[in-house]
PDB file of C-alpha atoms and ligand atoms in Angstrom:
ATOM      1  CA  MET A  23     126.174 121.356  91.160  1.00 74.00           C
ATOM      2  CA  ASN A  24     123.499 122.204  93.661  1.00 87.00           C
ATOM      3  CA  LYS A  25     120.043 121.250  92.560  1.00 93.00           C
ATOM      4  CA  LYS A  26     117.681 124.262  91.910  1.00 95.00           C
ATOM      5  CA  ILE A  27     114.205 124.134  93.588  1.00 97.00           C
ATOM      6  CA  LEU A  28     111.357 126.462  92.969  1.00 97.00           C
ATOM      7  CA  LEU A  29     108.975 126.815  95.834  1.00 98.00           C
ATOM      8  CA  ILE A  30     105.568 128.310  94.986  1.00 97.00           C
ATOM      9  CA  GLU A  31     103.758 128.942  98.326  1.00 97.00           C
ATOM     10  CA  ASP A  32     101.656 131.967  99.441  1.00 96.00           C
ATOM     11  CA  GLU A  33     102.043 131.304 103.194  1.00 94.00           C
ATOM     12  CA  GLU A  34     105.189 133.349 103.762  1.00 93.00           C
ATOM     13  CA  GLN A  35     105.943 131.659 107.137  1.00 93.00           C
ATOM     14  CA  ILE A  36     105.745 128.083 105.531  1.00 92.00           C
ATOM     15  CA  ALA A  37     107.813 129.343 102.522  1.00 95.00           C
ATOM     16  CA  ARG A  38     110.465 130.786 104.709  1.00 95.00           C
ATOM     17  CA  PHE A  39     110.765 127.684 106.832  1.00 94.00           C
ATOM     18  CA  VAL A  40     111.019 125.335 103.866  1.00 96.00           C
ATOM     19  CA  GLU A  41     113.350 127.550 102.143  1.00 97.00           C
ATOM     20  CA  LEU A  42     115.734 127.644 105.200  1.00 96.00           C
ATOM     21  CA  GLU A  43     115.561 123.736 105.565  1.00 96.00           C
ATOM     22  CA  LEU A  44     116.211 123.219 101.814  1.00 96.00           C
ATOM     23  CA  LYS A  45     119.115 125.591 101.825  1.00 96.00           C
ATOM     24  CA  HIS A  46     120.558 123.710 104.811  1.00 95.00           C
ATOM     25  CA  GLU A  47     120.398 120.534 102.718  1.00 94.00           C
ATOM     26  CA  GLY A  48     122.492 122.192 100.063  1.00 94.00           C
ATOM     27  CA  TYR A  49     119.670 123.067  97.552  1.00 96.00           C
ATOM     28  CA  GLU A  50     119.362 126.490  95.782  1.00 96.00           C
ATOM     29  CA  VAL A  51     115.894 127.854  96.269  1.00 97.00           C
ATOM     30  CA  GLU A  52     113.849 130.508  94.760  1.00 97.00           C
ATOM     31  CA  LYS A  53     110.405 131.469  95.844  1.00 97.00           C
ATOM     32  CA  ALA A  54     107.175 132.682  94.417  1.00 97.00           C
ATOM     33  CA  PHE A  55     104.164 133.715  96.523  1.00 97.00           C
ATOM     34  CA  ASP A  56     101.368 133.500  93.958  1.00 97.00           C
ATOM     35  CA  GLY A  57     100.490 131.394  90.996  1.00 96.00           C
ATOM     36  CA  ARG A  58     101.157 133.643  88.162  1.00 96.00           C
ATOM     37  CA  THR A  59     104.666 134.600  89.364  1.00 96.00           C
ATOM     38  CA  GLY A  60     105.414 131.055  90.133  1.00 96.00           C
ATOM     39  CA  LEU A  61     104.366 129.947  86.605  1.00 95.00           C
ATOM     40  CA  GLN A  62     106.483 132.649  84.899  1.00 94.00           C
ATOM     41  CA  MET A  63     109.653 131.675  87.010  1.00 95.00           C
ATOM     42  CA  ALA A  64     109.052 127.881  86.257  1.00 94.00           C
ATOM     43  CA  GLU A  65     108.709 128.741  82.547  1.00 89.00           C
ATOM     44  CA  SER A  66     111.892 130.816  82.560  1.00 84.00           C
ATOM     45  CA  GLY A  67     114.099 129.339  85.246  1.00 77.00           C
ATOM     46  CA  ASN A  68     115.922 126.062  84.798  1.00 85.00           C
ATOM     47  CA  PHE A  69     114.777 124.137  87.901  1.00 94.00           C
ATOM     48  CA  ASP A  70     115.317 120.540  88.903  1.00 94.00           C
ATOM     49  CA  LEU A  71     112.145 120.351  91.061  1.00 96.00           C
ATOM     50  CA  ILE A  72     109.199 122.383  91.707  1.00 97.00           C
ATOM     51  CA  LEU A  73     107.153 122.570  95.153  1.00 97.00           C
ATOM     52  CA  LEU A  74     103.800 123.664  94.233  1.00 96.00           C
ATOM     53  CA  ASP A  75     100.971 124.667  96.729  1.00 94.00           C
ATOM     54  CA  ILE A  76      97.427 124.024  95.564  1.00 91.00           C
ATOM     55  CA  MET A  77      95.574 127.032  97.218  1.00 90.00           C
ATOM     56  CA  LEU A  78      97.349 130.144  95.547  1.00 93.00           C
ATOM     57  CA  PRO A  79      96.271 133.463  94.746  1.00 93.00           C
ATOM     58  CA  GLU A  80      96.073 134.777  91.053  1.00 91.00           C
ATOM     59  CA  LEU A  81      96.365 131.233  89.651  1.00 92.00           C
ATOM     60  CA  ASN A  82      95.775 128.087  91.785  1.00 91.00           C
ATOM     61  CA  GLY A  83      98.275 125.313  91.814  1.00 93.00           C
ATOM     62  CA  LEU A  84      96.503 122.919  89.503  1.00 91.00           C
ATOM     63  CA  GLU A  85      96.127 125.427  86.686  1.00 92.00           C
ATOM     64  CA  VAL A  86      99.890 126.310  87.207  1.00 94.00           C
ATOM     65  CA  LEU A  87     100.773 122.588  86.968  1.00 94.00           C
ATOM     66  CA  ARG A  88      98.667 122.126  83.922  1.00 91.00           C
ATOM     67  CA  ARG A  89     100.579 124.842  82.189  1.00 92.00           C
ATOM     68  CA  ILE A  90     103.932 123.863  83.501  1.00 91.00           C
ATOM     69  CA  ARG A  91     103.325 120.461  81.889  1.00 88.00           C
ATOM     70  CA  LYS A  92     102.895 121.980  78.525  1.00 83.00           C
ATOM     71  CA  SER A  93     106.413 122.886  78.380  1.00 80.00           C
ATOM     72  CA  THR A  94     108.419 120.714  80.751  1.00 81.00           C
ATOM     73  CA  GLU A  95     108.763 117.330  82.578  1.00 84.00           C
ATOM     74  CA  VAL A  96     110.308 118.981  85.551  1.00 91.00           C
ATOM     75  CA  PRO A  97     109.358 117.030  88.749  1.00 94.00           C
ATOM     76  CA  VAL A  98     106.495 118.662  90.727  1.00 94.00           C
ATOM     77  CA  ILE A  99     105.618 117.883  94.256  1.00 94.00           C
ATOM     78  CA  MET A 100     102.178 119.258  95.282  1.00 92.00           C
ATOM     79  CA  LEU A 101     101.664 120.582  98.768  1.00 92.00           C
ATOM     80  CA  THR A 102      98.064 119.982  99.514  1.00 85.00           C
ATOM     81  CA  ALA A 103      95.754 120.676 102.679  1.00 77.00           C
ATOM     82  CA  ARG A 104      95.007 117.929 104.953  1.00 61.00           C
ATOM     83  CA  ASP A 105      92.587 115.318 103.623  1.00 63.00           C
ATOM     84  CA  ALA A 106      92.053 117.200 100.397  1.00 64.00           C
ATOM     85  CA  VAL A 107      91.659 113.908  98.514  1.00 64.00           C
ATOM     86  CA  MET A 108      90.154 115.613  95.419  1.00 66.00           C
ATOM     87  CA  ASP A 109      93.294 117.833  95.212  1.00 67.00           C
ATOM     88  CA  LYS A 110      95.661 114.837  95.318  1.00 67.00           C
ATOM     89  CA  VAL A 111      93.754 113.073  92.552  1.00 68.00           C
ATOM     90  CA  SER A 112      93.470 116.084  90.270  1.00 74.00           C
ATOM     91  CA  GLY A 113      97.229 116.963  91.083  1.00 71.00           C
ATOM     92  CA  LEU A 114      98.278 113.512  90.019  1.00 74.00           C
ATOM     93  CA  ASP A 115      96.115 113.587  87.000  1.00 73.00           C
ATOM     94  CA  ALA A 116      97.461 116.911  85.895  1.00 75.00           C
ATOM     95  CA  GLY A 117     100.982 115.534  86.098  1.00 80.00           C
ATOM     96  CA  ALA A 118     102.268 115.933  89.521  1.00 87.00           C
ATOM     97  CA  ASP A 119     105.010 113.380  90.545  1.00 86.00           C
ATOM     98  CA  ASP A 120     104.070 113.355  94.073  1.00 86.00           C
ATOM     99  CA  TYR A 121     102.242 115.251  96.814  1.00 85.00           C
ATOM    100  CA  ILE A 122     102.665 115.913 100.570  1.00 88.00           C
ATOM    101  CA  THR A 123      99.995 116.904 102.987  1.00 87.00           C
ATOM    102  CA  LYS A 124     100.303 119.862 105.053  1.00 86.00           C
ATOM    103  CA  PRO A 125     101.379 120.222 107.872  1.00 85.00           C
ATOM    104  CA  PHE A 126     104.397 117.910 107.026  1.00 88.00           C
ATOM    105  CA  ALA A 127     107.452 116.931 108.771  1.00 90.00           C
ATOM    106  CA  ILE A 128     110.413 118.382 106.932  1.00 92.00           C
ATOM    107  CA  GLU A 129     112.121 115.104 107.026  1.00 91.00           C
ATOM    108  CA  GLU A 130     109.285 113.704 104.919  1.00 91.00           C
ATOM    109  CA  LEU A 131     109.578 116.448 102.416  1.00 94.00           C
ATOM    110  CA  LEU A 132     113.222 116.000 102.032  1.00 94.00           C
ATOM    111  CA  ALA A 133     112.804 112.378 101.473  1.00 91.00           C
ATOM    112  CA  ARG A 134     110.171 112.874  98.802  1.00 91.00           C
ATOM    113  CA  ILE A 135     112.373 115.467  97.062  1.00 94.00           C
ATOM    114  CA  ARG A 136     115.330 113.051  96.873  1.00 91.00           C
ATOM    115  CA  VAL A 137     113.161 110.375  95.363  1.00 89.00           C
ATOM    116  CA  ALA A 138     111.661 112.546  92.818  1.00 90.00           C
ATOM    117  CA  LEU A 139     115.149 113.985  91.788  1.00 91.00           C
ATOM    118  CA  LYS A 140     116.520 110.519  91.520  1.00 85.00           C
ATOM    119  CA  LYS A 141     113.528 109.379  89.397  1.00 81.00           C
ATOM    120  CA  SER A 142     113.893 112.313  87.007  1.00 80.00           C
ATOM    121  CA  GLY A 143     117.653 111.786  86.821  1.00 74.00           C
ATOM    122  CA  ARG A 144     117.112 108.319  85.806  1.00 65.00           C
ATOM    123  CA  LYS A 145     114.551 109.311  83.143  1.00 61.00           C
ATOM    124  CA  GLY A 146     116.855 111.818  81.723  1.00 55.00           C
ATOM    125  CA  LYS A 147     119.508 109.402  81.177  1.00 52.00           C
ATOM    126  CA  GLN A 148     117.189 106.809  79.602  1.00 47.00           C
ATOM    127  CA  GLU A 149     115.820 109.359  77.235  1.00 49.00           C
ATOM    128  CA  SER A 150     119.192 110.167  75.931  1.00 53.00           C
ATOM    129  CA  GLN A 151     119.759 106.416  75.272  1.00 69.00           C
ATOM    130  CA  LYS A 152     118.391 106.343  71.709  1.00 85.00           C
ATOM    131  CA  LEU A 153     120.437 103.980  69.715  1.00 89.00           C
ATOM    132  CA  THR A 154     120.850 104.813  66.015  1.00 91.00           C
ATOM    133  CA  ALA A 155     122.474 102.915  63.054  1.00 93.00           C
ATOM    134  CA  LYS A 156     121.945 103.388  59.372  1.00 93.00           C
ATOM    135  CA  GLY A 157     118.913 105.582  59.804  1.00 92.00           C
ATOM    136  CA  VAL A 158     117.323 103.127  62.313  1.00 94.00           C
ATOM    137  CA  VAL A 159     116.375 104.570  65.666  1.00 94.00           C
ATOM    138  CA  LEU A 160     115.863 102.426  68.790  1.00 93.00           C
ATOM    139  CA  ASP A 161     114.236 104.023  71.605  1.00 89.00           C
ATOM    140  CA  ASP A 162     114.754 101.673  74.659  1.00 83.00           C
ATOM    141  CA  GLU A 163     112.409 103.421  77.067  1.00 80.00           C
ATOM    142  CA  ARG A 164     109.511 103.389  74.716  1.00 82.00           C
ATOM    143  CA  HIS A 165     110.352 100.165  73.266  1.00 86.00           C
ATOM    144  CA  GLU A 166     110.139 101.645  69.770  1.00 91.00           C
ATOM    145  CA  VAL A 167     111.978 101.241  66.603  1.00 95.00           C
ATOM    146  CA  SER A 168     111.693 103.335  63.596  1.00 94.00           C
ATOM    147  CA  PHE A 169     113.361 104.231  60.243  1.00 94.00           C
ATOM    148  CA  ARG A 170     113.031 107.853  59.166  1.00 89.00           C
ATOM    149  CA  GLY A 171     109.986 108.187  61.387  1.00 87.00           C
ATOM    150  CA  GLU A 172     108.323 105.087  60.114  1.00 92.00           C
ATOM    151  CA  ARG A 173     107.432 102.616  62.887  1.00 94.00           C
ATOM    152  CA  ILE A 174     108.849  99.082  62.803  1.00 95.00           C
ATOM    153  CA  GLU A 175     106.831  96.532  64.810  1.00 94.00           C
ATOM    154  CA  LEU A 176     109.077  93.773  66.414  1.00 93.00           C
ATOM    155  CA  THR A 177     108.448  90.978  68.726  1.00 91.00           C
ATOM    156  CA  HIS A 178     110.142  90.990  72.126  1.00 88.00           C
ATOM    157  CA  ARG A 179     113.061  88.903  71.101  1.00 88.00           C
ATOM    158  CA  GLU A 180     113.682  90.630  67.549  1.00 93.00           C
ATOM    159  CA  PHE A 181     113.844  93.967  69.739  1.00 93.00           C
ATOM    160  CA  GLU A 182     116.302  92.471  72.074  1.00 91.00           C
ATOM    161  CA  LEU A 183     118.390  91.181  69.220  1.00 94.00           C
ATOM    162  CA  LEU A 184     118.423  94.357  67.393  1.00 96.00           C
ATOM    163  CA  LYS A 185     119.100  96.301  70.615  1.00 93.00           C
ATOM    164  CA  THR A 186     122.236  94.085  71.531  1.00 91.00           C
ATOM    165  CA  LEU A 187     123.692  94.689  68.069  1.00 94.00           C
ATOM    166  CA  MET A 188     123.067  98.328  68.238  1.00 93.00           C
ATOM    167  CA  VAL A 189     124.651  98.715  71.651  1.00 89.00           C
ATOM    168  CA  ASN A 190     127.577  96.900  70.347  1.00 89.00           C
ATOM    169  CA  LYS A 191     127.796  98.593  67.074  1.00 90.00           C
ATOM    170  CA  ASN A 192     130.685  97.684  64.946  1.00 91.00           C
ATOM    171  CA  ILE A 193     131.536  94.722  67.254  1.00 89.00           C
ATOM    172  CA  VAL A 194     131.099  91.320  65.728  1.00 90.00           C
ATOM    173  CA  LEU A 195     128.926  89.176  68.218  1.00 90.00           C
ATOM    174  CA  ASP A 196     128.876  85.411  67.941  1.00 89.00           C
ATOM    175  CA  ARG A 197     125.752  83.345  68.061  1.00 87.00           C
ATOM    176  CA  ASP A 198     126.086  82.065  71.728  1.00 84.00           C
ATOM    177  CA  CYS A 199     126.693  85.712  73.013  1.00 84.00           C
ATOM    178  CA  LEU A 200     123.641  86.979  71.185  1.00 88.00           C
ATOM    179  CA  LEU A 201     121.734  83.890  72.403  1.00 85.00           C
ATOM    180  CA  ASN A 202     122.581  84.662  75.998  1.00 81.00           C
ATOM    181  CA  GLN A 203     121.419  88.248  75.545  1.00 81.00           C
ATOM    182  CA  VAL A 204     118.196  87.548  73.542  1.00 81.00           C
ATOM    183  CA  CYS A 205     116.971  84.260  75.162  1.00 76.00           C
ATOM    184  CA  GLY A 206     118.652  84.423  78.580  1.00 73.00           C
ATOM    185  CA  TYR A 207     121.358  82.116  79.859  1.00 66.00           C
ATOM    186  CA  GLU A 208     118.977  79.249  80.866  1.00 68.00           C
ATOM    187  CA  TYR A 209     118.078  78.812  77.089  1.00 69.00           C
ATOM    188  CA  THR A 210     119.324  75.429  75.903  1.00 70.00           C
ATOM    189  CA  GLY A 211     117.959  75.178  72.500  1.00 71.00           C
ATOM    190  CA  GLU A 212     119.525  75.440  69.101  1.00 72.00           C
ATOM    191  CA  THR A 213     121.813  78.418  68.424  1.00 68.00           C
ATOM    192  CA  ASN A 214     120.533  78.757  65.087  1.00 82.00           C
ATOM    193  CA  VAL A 215     117.541  80.410  66.494  1.00 87.00           C
ATOM    194  CA  ILE A 216     119.564  83.742  66.219  1.00 90.00           C
ATOM    195  CA  ASP A 217     119.721  83.074  62.456  1.00 92.00           C
ATOM    196  CA  VAL A 218     116.032  82.812  62.426  1.00 92.00           C
ATOM    197  CA  TYR A 219     115.575  86.017  64.187  1.00 93.00           C
ATOM    198  CA  VAL A 220     118.165  87.855  62.091  1.00 95.00           C
ATOM    199  CA  ARG A 221     116.137  86.669  59.063  1.00 95.00           C
ATOM    200  CA  TYR A 222     113.066  88.049  60.656  1.00 95.00           C
ATOM    201  CA  LEU A 223     114.617  91.421  61.195  1.00 97.00           C
ATOM    202  CA  ARG A 224     116.046  91.602  57.698  1.00 97.00           C
ATOM    203  CA  THR A 225     112.442  90.966  56.326  1.00 96.00           C
ATOM    204  CA  LYS A 226     111.181  93.672  58.515  1.00 96.00           C
ATOM    205  CA  ILE A 227     113.807  96.334  57.975  1.00 96.00           C
ATOM    206  CA  ASP A 228     116.209  95.665  55.256  1.00 95.00           C
ATOM    207  CA  ASP A 229     113.727  94.327  52.695  1.00 96.00           C
ATOM    208  CA  ARG A 230     111.163  96.953  53.634  1.00 95.00           C
ATOM    209  CA  PHE A 231     113.522  99.896  53.523  1.00 95.00           C
ATOM    210  CA  GLY A 232     116.094  98.704  51.118  1.00 95.00           C
ATOM    211  CA  ILE A 233     118.972  98.925  53.466  1.00 94.00           C
ATOM    212  CA  LYS A 234     121.665  96.508  54.757  1.00 95.00           C
ATOM    213  CA  LEU A 235     121.534  96.718  58.537  1.00 96.00           C
ATOM    214  CA  ILE A 236     122.868  93.604  59.834  1.00 96.00           C
ATOM    215  CA  SER A 237     126.117  92.066  58.305  1.00 95.00           C
ATOM    216  CA  THR A 238     126.869  88.382  58.590  1.00 95.00           C
ATOM    217  CA  ILE A 239     130.435  87.477  59.471  1.00 92.00           C
ATOM    218  CA  ARG A 240     130.751  84.103  58.029  1.00 90.00           C
ATOM    219  CA  GLY A 241     131.844  81.508  60.763  1.00 86.00           C
ATOM    220  CA  VAL A 242     131.653  84.092  63.598  1.00 88.00           C
ATOM    221  CA  GLY A 243     128.276  85.979  63.955  1.00 92.00           C
ATOM    222  CA  TYR A 244     126.795  89.103  63.315  1.00 95.00           C
ATOM    223  CA  ALA A 245     127.492  92.786  63.513  1.00 95.00           C
ATOM    224  CA  ILE A 246     125.981  96.269  62.695  1.00 95.00           C
ATOM    225  CA  LYS A 247     128.644  98.212  60.934  1.00 93.00           C
ATOM    226  CA  GLU A 248     128.731 101.891  60.549  1.00 87.00           C
ATOM    227  CA  ASP A 249     131.574 104.160  60.216  1.00 77.00           C
TER     228      ASP A 249
HETATM  229 CA1   CA B  27      98.109 128.233 100.102  1.00 95.49          CA
END
């Protein structure tokens, strides 16, 4: 499906030119010529990216950006006047993903758009990658673990071990495999270090919340089992 771009720019000549180029690249484009209309469209439309001029009638670009950011993480590239350093700083502070200085080469704008879209695509994927098992939620992107909303503080290796078990839910993993995942292939110490980390996890999770998260499979290794 074509990516949808909202262009908020009051200089109609620039707006038309950019629209034409974007359409030529296969993007869908909608335009707004003032800040208020642009904000309304941004809030109601489902856009993949917004190009936002700063000097706009009715509502300036920074204010539009601040309000957009209250409801959505859509990538925003600011269009700023030449050398307006303050605009750039304020724009980035207010949550812009990038900015481009006018006048710009269209190829540069297209490149910035591709980068911003790729970045937001990755972010979207990671956000959906929350792992769950028996009420425990592991958010890989934020590096957070919780049980029914209560935060569980884990060390880096405890986190990696739990993540490996949750990613491979219902699969029994032996100690060597876990060791490689948690400590890296160059690790040459004792494999019973995994038993130690499992014990830590059980203290921090099972004992605290009265659940049985990690099962020991005698002679093989460990698994998180859930129907
Ligand atoms: Ca303007």
